[in-house]
Short mmCIF file of C-alpha atoms (C1' of nucleotides) in Angstrom, two decimals:
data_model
loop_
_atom_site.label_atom_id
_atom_site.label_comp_id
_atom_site.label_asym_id
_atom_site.label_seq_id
_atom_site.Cartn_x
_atom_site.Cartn_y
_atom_site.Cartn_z
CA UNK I 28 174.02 102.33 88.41
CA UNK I 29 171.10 104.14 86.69
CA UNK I 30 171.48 106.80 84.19
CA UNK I 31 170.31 109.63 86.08
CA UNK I 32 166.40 110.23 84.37
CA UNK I 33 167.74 114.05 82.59
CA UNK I 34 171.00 113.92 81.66
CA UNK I 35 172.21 117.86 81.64
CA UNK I 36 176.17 118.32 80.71
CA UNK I 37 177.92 120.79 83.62
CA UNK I 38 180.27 123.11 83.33
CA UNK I 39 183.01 122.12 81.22
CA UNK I 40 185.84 122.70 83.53
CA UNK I 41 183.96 120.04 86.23
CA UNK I 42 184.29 117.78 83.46
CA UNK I 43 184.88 114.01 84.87
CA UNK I 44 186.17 111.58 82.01
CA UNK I 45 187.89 108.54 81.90
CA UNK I 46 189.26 106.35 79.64
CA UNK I 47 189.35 102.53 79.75
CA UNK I 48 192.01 100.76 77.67
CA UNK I 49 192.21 96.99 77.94
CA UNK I 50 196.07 96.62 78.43
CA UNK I 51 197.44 94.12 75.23
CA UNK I 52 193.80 93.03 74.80
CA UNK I 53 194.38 90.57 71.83
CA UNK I 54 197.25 89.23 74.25
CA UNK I 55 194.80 88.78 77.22
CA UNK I 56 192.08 87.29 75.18
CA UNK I 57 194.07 84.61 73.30
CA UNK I 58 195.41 83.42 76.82
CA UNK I 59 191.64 83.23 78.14
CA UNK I 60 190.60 81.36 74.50
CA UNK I 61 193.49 79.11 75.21
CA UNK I 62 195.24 78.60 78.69
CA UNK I 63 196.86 75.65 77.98
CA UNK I 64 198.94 76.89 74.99
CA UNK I 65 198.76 80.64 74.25
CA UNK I 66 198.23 80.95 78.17
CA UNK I 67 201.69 79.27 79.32
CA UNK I 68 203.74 81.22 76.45
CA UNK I 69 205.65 84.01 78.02
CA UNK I 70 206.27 85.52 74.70
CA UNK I 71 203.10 85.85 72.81
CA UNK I 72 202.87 87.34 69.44
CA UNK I 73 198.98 87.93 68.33
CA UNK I 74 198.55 89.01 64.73
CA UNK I 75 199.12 87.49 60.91
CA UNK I 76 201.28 84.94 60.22
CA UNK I 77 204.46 86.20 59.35
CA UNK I 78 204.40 83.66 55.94
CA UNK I 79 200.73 85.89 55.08
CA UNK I 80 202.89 88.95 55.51
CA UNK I 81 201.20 89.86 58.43
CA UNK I 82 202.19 92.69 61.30
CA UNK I 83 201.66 92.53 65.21
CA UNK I 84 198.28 93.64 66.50
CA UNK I 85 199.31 92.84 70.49
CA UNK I 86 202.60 91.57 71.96
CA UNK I 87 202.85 90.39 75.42
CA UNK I 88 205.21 92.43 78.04
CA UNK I 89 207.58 89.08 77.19
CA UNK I 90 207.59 89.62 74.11
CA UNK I 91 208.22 93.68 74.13
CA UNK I 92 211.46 92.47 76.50
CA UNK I 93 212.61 91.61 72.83
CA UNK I 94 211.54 94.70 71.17
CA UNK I 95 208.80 93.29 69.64
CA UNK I 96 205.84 95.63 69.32
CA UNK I 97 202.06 96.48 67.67
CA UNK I 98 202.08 96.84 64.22
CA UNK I 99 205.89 95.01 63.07
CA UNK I 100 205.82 93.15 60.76
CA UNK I 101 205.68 89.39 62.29
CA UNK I 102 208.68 88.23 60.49
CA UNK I 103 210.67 90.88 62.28
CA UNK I 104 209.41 90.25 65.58
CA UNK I 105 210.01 86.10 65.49
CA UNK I 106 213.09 87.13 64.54
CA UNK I 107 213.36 89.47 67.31
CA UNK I 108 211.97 86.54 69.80
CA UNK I 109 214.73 84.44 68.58
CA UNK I 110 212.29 81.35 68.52
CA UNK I 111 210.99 81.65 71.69
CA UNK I 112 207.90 83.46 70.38
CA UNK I 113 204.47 82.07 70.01
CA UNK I 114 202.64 83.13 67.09
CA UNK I 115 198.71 82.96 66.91
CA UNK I 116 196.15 84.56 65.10
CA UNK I 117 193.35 87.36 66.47
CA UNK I 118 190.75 85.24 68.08
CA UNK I 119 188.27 87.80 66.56
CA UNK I 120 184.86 86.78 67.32
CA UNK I 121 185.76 86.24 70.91
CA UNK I 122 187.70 89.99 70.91
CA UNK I 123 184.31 91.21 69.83
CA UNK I 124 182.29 89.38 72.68
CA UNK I 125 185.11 90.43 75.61
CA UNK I 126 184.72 93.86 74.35
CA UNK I 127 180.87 93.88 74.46
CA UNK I 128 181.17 92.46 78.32
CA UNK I 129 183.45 94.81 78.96
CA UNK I 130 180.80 97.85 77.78
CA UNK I 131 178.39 96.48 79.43
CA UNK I 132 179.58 96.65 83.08
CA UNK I 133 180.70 100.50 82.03
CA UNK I 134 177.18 101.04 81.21
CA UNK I 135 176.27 99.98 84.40
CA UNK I 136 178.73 103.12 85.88
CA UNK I 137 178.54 105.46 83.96
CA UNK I 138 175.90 107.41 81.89
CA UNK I 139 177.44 108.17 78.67
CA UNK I 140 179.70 105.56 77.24
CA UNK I 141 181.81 105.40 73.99
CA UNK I 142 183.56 102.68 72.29
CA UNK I 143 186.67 104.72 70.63
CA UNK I 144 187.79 100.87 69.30
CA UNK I 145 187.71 97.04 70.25
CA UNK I 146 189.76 97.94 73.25
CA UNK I 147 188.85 101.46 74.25
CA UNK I 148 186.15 103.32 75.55
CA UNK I 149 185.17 106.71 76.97
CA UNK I 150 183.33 107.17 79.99
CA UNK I 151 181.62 110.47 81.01
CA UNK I 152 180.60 110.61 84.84
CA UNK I 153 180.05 113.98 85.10
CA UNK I 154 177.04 115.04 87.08
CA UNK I 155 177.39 111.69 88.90
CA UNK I 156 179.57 113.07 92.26
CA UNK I 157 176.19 112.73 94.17
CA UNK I 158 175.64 109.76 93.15
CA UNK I 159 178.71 108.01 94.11
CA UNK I 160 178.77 109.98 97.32
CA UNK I 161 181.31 112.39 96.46
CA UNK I 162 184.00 110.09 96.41
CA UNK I 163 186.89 111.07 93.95
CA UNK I 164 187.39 109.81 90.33
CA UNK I 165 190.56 107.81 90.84
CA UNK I 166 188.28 105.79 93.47
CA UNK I 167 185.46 105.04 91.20
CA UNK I 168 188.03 104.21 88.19
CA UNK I 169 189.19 101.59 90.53
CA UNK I 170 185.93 100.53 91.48
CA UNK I 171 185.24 100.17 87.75
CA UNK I 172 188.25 98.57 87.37
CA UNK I 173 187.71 95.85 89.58
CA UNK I 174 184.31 95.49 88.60
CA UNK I 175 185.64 94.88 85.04
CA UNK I 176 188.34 91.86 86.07
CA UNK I 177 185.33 90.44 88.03
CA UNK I 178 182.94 90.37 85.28
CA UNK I 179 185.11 89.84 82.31
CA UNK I 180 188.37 88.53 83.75
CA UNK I 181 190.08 91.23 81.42
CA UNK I 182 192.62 93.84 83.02
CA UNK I 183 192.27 97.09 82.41
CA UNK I 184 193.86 100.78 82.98
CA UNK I 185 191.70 104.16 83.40
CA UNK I 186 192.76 107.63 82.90
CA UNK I 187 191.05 110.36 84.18
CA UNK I 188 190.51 113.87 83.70
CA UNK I 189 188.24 117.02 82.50
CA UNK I 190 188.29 116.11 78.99
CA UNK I 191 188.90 113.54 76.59
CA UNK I 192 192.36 114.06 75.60
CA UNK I 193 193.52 114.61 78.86
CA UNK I 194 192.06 111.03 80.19
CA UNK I 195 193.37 109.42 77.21
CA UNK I 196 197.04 110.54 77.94
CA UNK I 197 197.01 110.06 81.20
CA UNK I 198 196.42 106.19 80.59
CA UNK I 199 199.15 105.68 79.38
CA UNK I 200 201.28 106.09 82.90
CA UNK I 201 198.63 104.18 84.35
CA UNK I 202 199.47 101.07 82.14
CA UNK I 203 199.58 98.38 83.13
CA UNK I 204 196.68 97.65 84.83
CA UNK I 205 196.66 100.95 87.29
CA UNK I 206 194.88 104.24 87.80
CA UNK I 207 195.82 107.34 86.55
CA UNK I 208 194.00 110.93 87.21
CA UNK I 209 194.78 114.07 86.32
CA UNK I 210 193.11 116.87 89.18
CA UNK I 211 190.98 119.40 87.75
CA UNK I 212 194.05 122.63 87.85
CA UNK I 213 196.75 119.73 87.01
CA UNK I 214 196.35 119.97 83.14
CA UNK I 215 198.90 122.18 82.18
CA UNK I 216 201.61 120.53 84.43
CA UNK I 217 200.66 117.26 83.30
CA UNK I 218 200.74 118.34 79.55
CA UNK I 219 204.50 120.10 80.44
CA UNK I 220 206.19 116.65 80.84
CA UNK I 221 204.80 115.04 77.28
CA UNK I 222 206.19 115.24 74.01
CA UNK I 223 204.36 116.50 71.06
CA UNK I 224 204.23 113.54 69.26
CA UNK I 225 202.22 112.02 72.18
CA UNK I 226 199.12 113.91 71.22
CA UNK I 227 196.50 111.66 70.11
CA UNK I 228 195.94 113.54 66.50
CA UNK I 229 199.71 114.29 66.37
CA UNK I 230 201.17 111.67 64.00
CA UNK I 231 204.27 111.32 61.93
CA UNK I 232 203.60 113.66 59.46
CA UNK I 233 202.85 116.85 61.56
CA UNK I 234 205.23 115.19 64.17
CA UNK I 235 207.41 116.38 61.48
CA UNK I 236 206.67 119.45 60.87
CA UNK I 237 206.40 120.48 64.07
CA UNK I 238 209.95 119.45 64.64
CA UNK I 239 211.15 121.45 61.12
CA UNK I 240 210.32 124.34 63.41
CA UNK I 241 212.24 122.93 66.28
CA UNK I 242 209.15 122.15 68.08
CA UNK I 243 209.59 118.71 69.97
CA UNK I 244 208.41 118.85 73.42
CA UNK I 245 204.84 120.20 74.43
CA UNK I 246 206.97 122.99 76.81
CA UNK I 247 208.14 124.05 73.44
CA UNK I 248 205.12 124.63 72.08
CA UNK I 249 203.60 126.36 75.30
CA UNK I 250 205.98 129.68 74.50
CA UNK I 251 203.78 129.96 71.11
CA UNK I 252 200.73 132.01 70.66
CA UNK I 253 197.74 131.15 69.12
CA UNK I 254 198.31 133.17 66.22
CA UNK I 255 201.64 132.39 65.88
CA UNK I 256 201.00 128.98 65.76
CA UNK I 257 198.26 129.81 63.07
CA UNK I 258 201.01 130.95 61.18
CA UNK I 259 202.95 127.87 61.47
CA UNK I 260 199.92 125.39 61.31
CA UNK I 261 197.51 126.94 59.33
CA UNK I 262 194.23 125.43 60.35
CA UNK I 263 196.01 123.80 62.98
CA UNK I 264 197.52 126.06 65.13
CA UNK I 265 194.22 126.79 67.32
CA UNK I 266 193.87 123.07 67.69
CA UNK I 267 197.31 122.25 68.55
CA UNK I 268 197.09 125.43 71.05
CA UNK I 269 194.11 123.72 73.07
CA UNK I 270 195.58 120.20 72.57
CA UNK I 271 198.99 121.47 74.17
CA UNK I 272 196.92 123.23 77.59
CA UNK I 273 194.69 119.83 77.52
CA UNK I 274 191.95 121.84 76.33
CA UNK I 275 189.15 119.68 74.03
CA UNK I 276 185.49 120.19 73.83
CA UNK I 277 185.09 116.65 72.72
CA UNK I 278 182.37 114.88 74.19
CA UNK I 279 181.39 111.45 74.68
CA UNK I 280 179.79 110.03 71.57
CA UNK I 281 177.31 107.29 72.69
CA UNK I 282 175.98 106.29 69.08
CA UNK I 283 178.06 106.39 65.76
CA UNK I 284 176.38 105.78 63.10
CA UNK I 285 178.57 103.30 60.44
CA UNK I 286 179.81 105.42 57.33
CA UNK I 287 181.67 102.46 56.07
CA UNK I 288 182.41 99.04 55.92
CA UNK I 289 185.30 97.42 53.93
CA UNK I 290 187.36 93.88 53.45
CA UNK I 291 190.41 93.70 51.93
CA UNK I 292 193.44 91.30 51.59
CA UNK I 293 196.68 91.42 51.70
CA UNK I 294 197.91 88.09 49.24
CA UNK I 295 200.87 85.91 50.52
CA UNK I 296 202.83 86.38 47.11
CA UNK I 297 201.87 89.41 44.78
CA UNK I 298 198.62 88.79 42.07
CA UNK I 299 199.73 89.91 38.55
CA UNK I 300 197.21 88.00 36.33
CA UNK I 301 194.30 89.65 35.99
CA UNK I 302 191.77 86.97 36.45
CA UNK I 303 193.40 85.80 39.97
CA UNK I 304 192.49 89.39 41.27
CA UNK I 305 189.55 89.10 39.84
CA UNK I 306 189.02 86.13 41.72
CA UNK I 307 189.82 87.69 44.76
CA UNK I 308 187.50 90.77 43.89
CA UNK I 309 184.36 88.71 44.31
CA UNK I 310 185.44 86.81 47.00
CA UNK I 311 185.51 89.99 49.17
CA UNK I 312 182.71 91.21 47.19
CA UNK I 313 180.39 88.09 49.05
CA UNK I 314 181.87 88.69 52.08
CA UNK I 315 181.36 92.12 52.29
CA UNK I 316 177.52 91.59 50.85
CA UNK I 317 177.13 89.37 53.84
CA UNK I 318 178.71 91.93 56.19
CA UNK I 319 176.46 94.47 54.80
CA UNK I 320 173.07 92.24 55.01
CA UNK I 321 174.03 91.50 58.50
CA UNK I 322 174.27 95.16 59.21
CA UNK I 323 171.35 96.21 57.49
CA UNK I 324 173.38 98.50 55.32
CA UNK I 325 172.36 99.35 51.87
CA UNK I 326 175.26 101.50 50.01
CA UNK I 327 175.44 103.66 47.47
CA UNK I 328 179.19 104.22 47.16
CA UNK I 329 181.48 101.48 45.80
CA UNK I 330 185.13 102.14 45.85
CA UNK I 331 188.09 99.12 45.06
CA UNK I 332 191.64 99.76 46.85
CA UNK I 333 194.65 97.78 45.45
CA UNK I 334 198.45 98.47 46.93
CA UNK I 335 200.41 97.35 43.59
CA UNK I 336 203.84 95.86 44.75
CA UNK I 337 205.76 99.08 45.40
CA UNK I 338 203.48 99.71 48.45
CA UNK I 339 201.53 102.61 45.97
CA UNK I 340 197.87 102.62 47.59
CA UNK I 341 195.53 103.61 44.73
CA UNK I 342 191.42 103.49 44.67
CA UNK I 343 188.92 104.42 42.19
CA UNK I 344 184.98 104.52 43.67
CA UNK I 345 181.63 105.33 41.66
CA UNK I 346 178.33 106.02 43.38
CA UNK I 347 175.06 104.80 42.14
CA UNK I 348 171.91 106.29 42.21
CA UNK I 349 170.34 103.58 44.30
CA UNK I 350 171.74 102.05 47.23
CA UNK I 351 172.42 97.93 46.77
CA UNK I 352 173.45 95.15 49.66
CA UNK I 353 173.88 92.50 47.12
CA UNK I 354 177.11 90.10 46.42
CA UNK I 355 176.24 90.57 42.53
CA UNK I 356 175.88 94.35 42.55
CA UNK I 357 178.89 94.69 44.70
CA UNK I 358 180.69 92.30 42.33
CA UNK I 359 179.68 94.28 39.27
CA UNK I 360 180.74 98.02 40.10
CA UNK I 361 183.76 96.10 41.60
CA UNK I 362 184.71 94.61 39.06
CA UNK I 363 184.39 97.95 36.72
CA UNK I 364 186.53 99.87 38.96
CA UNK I 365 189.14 97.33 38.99
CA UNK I 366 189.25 97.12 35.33
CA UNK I 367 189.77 100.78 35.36
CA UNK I 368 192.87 100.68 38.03
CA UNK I 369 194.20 98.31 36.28
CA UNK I 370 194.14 99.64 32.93
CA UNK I 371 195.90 103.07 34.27
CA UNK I 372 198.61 100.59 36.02
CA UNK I 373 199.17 97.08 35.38
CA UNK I 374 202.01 95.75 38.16
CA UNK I 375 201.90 92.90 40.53
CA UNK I 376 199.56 93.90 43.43
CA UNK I 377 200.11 93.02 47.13
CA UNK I 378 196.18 93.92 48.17
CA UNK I 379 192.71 94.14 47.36
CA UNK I 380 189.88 96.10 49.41
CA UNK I 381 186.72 96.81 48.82
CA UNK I 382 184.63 99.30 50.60
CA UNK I 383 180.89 100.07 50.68
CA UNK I 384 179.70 103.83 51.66
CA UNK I 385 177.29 106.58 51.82
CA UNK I 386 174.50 104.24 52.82
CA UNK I 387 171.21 104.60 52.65
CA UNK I 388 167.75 103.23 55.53
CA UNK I 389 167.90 100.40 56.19
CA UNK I 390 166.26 97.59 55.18
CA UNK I 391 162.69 97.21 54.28
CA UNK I 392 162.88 100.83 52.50
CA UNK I 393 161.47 100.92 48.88
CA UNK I 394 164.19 101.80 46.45
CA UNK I 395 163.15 104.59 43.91
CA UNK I 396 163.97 106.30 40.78
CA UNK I 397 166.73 104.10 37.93
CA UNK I 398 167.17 100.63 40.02
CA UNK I 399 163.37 100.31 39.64
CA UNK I 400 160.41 101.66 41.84
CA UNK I 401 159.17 98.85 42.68
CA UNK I 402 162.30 96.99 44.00
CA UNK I 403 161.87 96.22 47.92
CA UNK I 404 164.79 94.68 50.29
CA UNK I 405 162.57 93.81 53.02
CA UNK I 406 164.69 90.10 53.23
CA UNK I 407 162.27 87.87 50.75
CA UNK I 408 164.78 86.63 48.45
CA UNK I 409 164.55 88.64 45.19
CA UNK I 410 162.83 86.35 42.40
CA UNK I 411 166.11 85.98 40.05
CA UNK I 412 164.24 88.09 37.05
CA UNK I 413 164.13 91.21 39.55
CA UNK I 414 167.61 90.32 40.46
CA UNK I 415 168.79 90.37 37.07
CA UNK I 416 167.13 93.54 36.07
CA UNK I 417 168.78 95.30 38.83
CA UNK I 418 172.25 94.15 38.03
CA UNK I 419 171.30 94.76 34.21
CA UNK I 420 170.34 98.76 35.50
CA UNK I 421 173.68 98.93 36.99
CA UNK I 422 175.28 97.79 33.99
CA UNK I 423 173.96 100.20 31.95
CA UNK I 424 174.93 102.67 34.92
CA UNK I 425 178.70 101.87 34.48
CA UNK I 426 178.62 101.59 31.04
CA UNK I 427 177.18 105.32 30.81
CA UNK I 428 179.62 106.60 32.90
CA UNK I 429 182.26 104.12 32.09
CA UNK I 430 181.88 103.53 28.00
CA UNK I 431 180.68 100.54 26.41
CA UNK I 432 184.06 98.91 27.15
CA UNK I 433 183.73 98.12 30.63
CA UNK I 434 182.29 95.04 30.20
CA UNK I 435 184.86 93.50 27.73
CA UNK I 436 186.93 93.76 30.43
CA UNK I 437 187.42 90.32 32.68
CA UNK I 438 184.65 87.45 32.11
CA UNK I 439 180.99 86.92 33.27
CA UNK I 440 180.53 87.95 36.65
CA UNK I 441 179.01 85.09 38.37
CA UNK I 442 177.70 81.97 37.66
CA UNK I 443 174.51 82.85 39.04
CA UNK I 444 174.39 85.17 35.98
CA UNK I 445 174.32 82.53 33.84
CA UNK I 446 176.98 83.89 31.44
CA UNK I 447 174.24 85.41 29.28
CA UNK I 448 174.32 89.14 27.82
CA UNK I 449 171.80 91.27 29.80
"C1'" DT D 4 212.42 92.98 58.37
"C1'" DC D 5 209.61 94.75 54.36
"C1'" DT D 6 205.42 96.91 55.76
"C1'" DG D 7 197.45 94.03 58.39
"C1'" DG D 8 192.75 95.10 58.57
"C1'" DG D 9 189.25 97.84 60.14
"C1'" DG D 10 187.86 102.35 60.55
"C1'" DT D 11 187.26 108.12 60.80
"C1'" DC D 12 187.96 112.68 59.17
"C1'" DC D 13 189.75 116.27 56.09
"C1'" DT D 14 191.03 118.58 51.73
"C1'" DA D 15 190.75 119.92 47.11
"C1'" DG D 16 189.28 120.02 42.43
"C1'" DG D 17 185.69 119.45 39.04
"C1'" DA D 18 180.86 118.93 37.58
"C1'" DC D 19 176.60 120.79 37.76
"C1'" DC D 20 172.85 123.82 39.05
"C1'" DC D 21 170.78 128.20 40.25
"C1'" DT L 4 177.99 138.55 24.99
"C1'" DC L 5 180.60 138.17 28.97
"C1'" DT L 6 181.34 137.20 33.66
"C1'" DG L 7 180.33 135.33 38.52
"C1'" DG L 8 179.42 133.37 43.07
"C1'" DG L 9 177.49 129.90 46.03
"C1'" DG L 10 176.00 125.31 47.14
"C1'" DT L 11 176.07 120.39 46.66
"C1'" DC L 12 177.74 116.14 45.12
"C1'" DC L 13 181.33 113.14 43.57
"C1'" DT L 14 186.05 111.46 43.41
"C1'" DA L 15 190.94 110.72 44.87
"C1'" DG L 16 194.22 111.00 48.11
"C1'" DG L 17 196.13 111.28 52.57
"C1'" DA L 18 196.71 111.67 57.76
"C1'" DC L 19 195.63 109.35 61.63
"C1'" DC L 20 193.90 105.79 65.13
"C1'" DC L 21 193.85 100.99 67.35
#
DNA sequence: TCTGGGGTCCTAGGACCC
DNA sequence: TCTGGGGTCCTAGGACCC
């Protein structure tokens, strides 16, 4: 269906949102990847391998019969499955093309439409009643719906409503694989029967709180005032007043720009040597370069994560004053930071991220000011003396903000350095 | 049973500049 | 000589989502 040619946003309150969510999409996929094997198993487990310490990202309905669910650890839910689980990992790259299909065809329906993850998307068909000749929105979700299983083979549930939290809730009673639309007027009934907790933006922390006032259900909340709930909530009183009546002015965000990218890995027995993390380090460190160079992305922010073996998440992060996209220049501010964690807490660690932000144009853009004027990214490979003057500038960048120690710390970088002093 | 990996957004304090 | 307010950037941590 074409976009219509001016797109103008009604009213609010003729608002017409859905939301798509691909029931257990890592569950469906891996059967469609595999029909012989992950296809016949009743109870499917999709996530890490419980030996890698891994959790649940999607169990199958037979495998929620057992209690397994998203996000357990694996071990438990095997356990739970009392060896009649199958166990494989997220068949990633095919996730990724399923859920590009699967946009596609809602492109086709419906003018505005936002991912919100791998298996989730916002759809905005407001102005379009003309267009689909007045017929209702819990008709066209199923028309979408079926137009989705035909094109993609996946199954998937819509909820519908005049704004974006109210679809999203209301997909959950259409799971699986149904329809589910709240009439314009229906809001505040629909809203009555929920708990707080279900609130998308309600989590277990305010969950908490909210209960430490004996707040549980959203009828208790309805009682409360705006200002009282200021009181309570400061800052979020107001938003948990809207949220409550299904009221959100959220709209549906075609385009996001990327503000970060990260790797990180979780290690099948805890790192305490130094030089295995290190190890590690610039392994993610050329993964995430490549991730970056795919992208296009040139950062300027470097920050290391590690979670030492009591769970404690710590990260330390430096900016530079030119953005980089290189495994080397990654490696080195990497390395630096992790020196520094490290030094403030040496204990086993369980995991080791590394995360790239506050980027910078694209590619192709001529870097200024301390990484040299004259340095260009436009995808020639860098002659290796540029390279090394680059990596040298962001030495002495760490070391002036760092102290002259930082580099005593751990060995020579890379190879590619070829172990001589800048 | 021992807790993934990929993100977004918000807060708060300190540095620094005007 | 003393006091100050606002704005922006950086850093660390945390809540939350799928």
């Amino acid at each position: 269906m074409p976009a219509p040619p001016s797109y103008r946003p009604p009213a609010r309150h003729l608002r017409r949102i859905l939301l798509m969510d691909a029931d257990q999409f890592f569950v469906q996929v891996a059967r469609l990847v595999d029909p012989e094997g992950a296809g016949r198993a009743e109870v499917l487990l999709v996530g890490g391998a419980p030996e890698r310490r891994g959790v649940v990202a999607s169990a199958s309905y037979g495998a929620r019969k057992c209690g397994a669910h998203s996000a357990m650890p694996m071990a438990r839910a095997v356990a739970l499955c009392r060896g009649r689980a199958m166990v494989v990992p997220i068949p990633r790259r095919q996730c990724v093309e399923r859920s590009r299909a699967i946009r596609a065809v809602l492109q086709r329906w419906a003018p505005r439409v936002g991912a919100a993850s791998i298996d989730e998307a916002y759809l905005d068909l407001s102005g379009t009643e003309a267009l689909y000749g007045g017929a209702p929105l819990e008709e066209v979700a199923r028309r979408i719906q079926a137009d989705v299983k035909h094109e993609t083979a996946i199954t998937v549930s819509l909820g519908g409503g005049t704004s974006k939290v109210i679809a999203k809730l209301a997909s959950r009673p259409a799971k699986p694989g149904g329809v589910f639309v709240v009439p314009p007027g229906g809001e505040l009934d629909f809203m009555r029967g929920l708990a707080l907790a279900d609130i998308p933006g309600v989590g277990p922390v305010f969950a908490e709180r909210l209960r430490s006032f004996g707040l549980l259900a959203v009828a208790d909340g309805l009682d409360q005032d705006v200002a009282a709930l200021e009181r309570m909530f400061r800052g979020r009183g107001r938003w948990l007043w809207e949220r409550m009546r299904g009221l959100d002015d959220g709209v549906v965000e075609t385009e996001r720009e990327t503000k970060s990218l990260s790797r990180e890995e979780t290690f099948a027995t805890d790192l305490e040597r130094d030089e295995d993390l290190v190890r590690e380090l610039l392994a993610l460190a050329s993964q995430l370069g490549a991730d970056a160079r795919d992208e296009g992305l040139l950062a300027r922010t470097i920050t290391v994560r590690i979670r030492d073996a009591d769970f404690r998440t710590r990260q330390a992060g430096f900016t530079l004053p030119a953005p980089v996209d290189s495994d080397a220049a990654i490696a080195e501010v990497a390395r630096t930071l992790l020196g520094k964690l490290r030094r403030r807490r040496r204990t086993p660690a369980r995991l080791l991220g590394i995360a790239l932000s506050n980027f910078a144009a694209g590619r192709g853009v001529v870097q200024l000011g301390l990484f040299g004027g004259d340095a260009t990214t436009d995808g020639a490979a860098p002659v290796e003396s540029e390279r090394d003057r680059r990596i040298s500038r962001i030495r002495d960048a760490l070391r002036k903000r760092f102290g002259s120690d930082v580099l005593s710390w751990g060995e020579s970088l890379e190879r590619g350095d070829s172990g001589h002093s800048g």
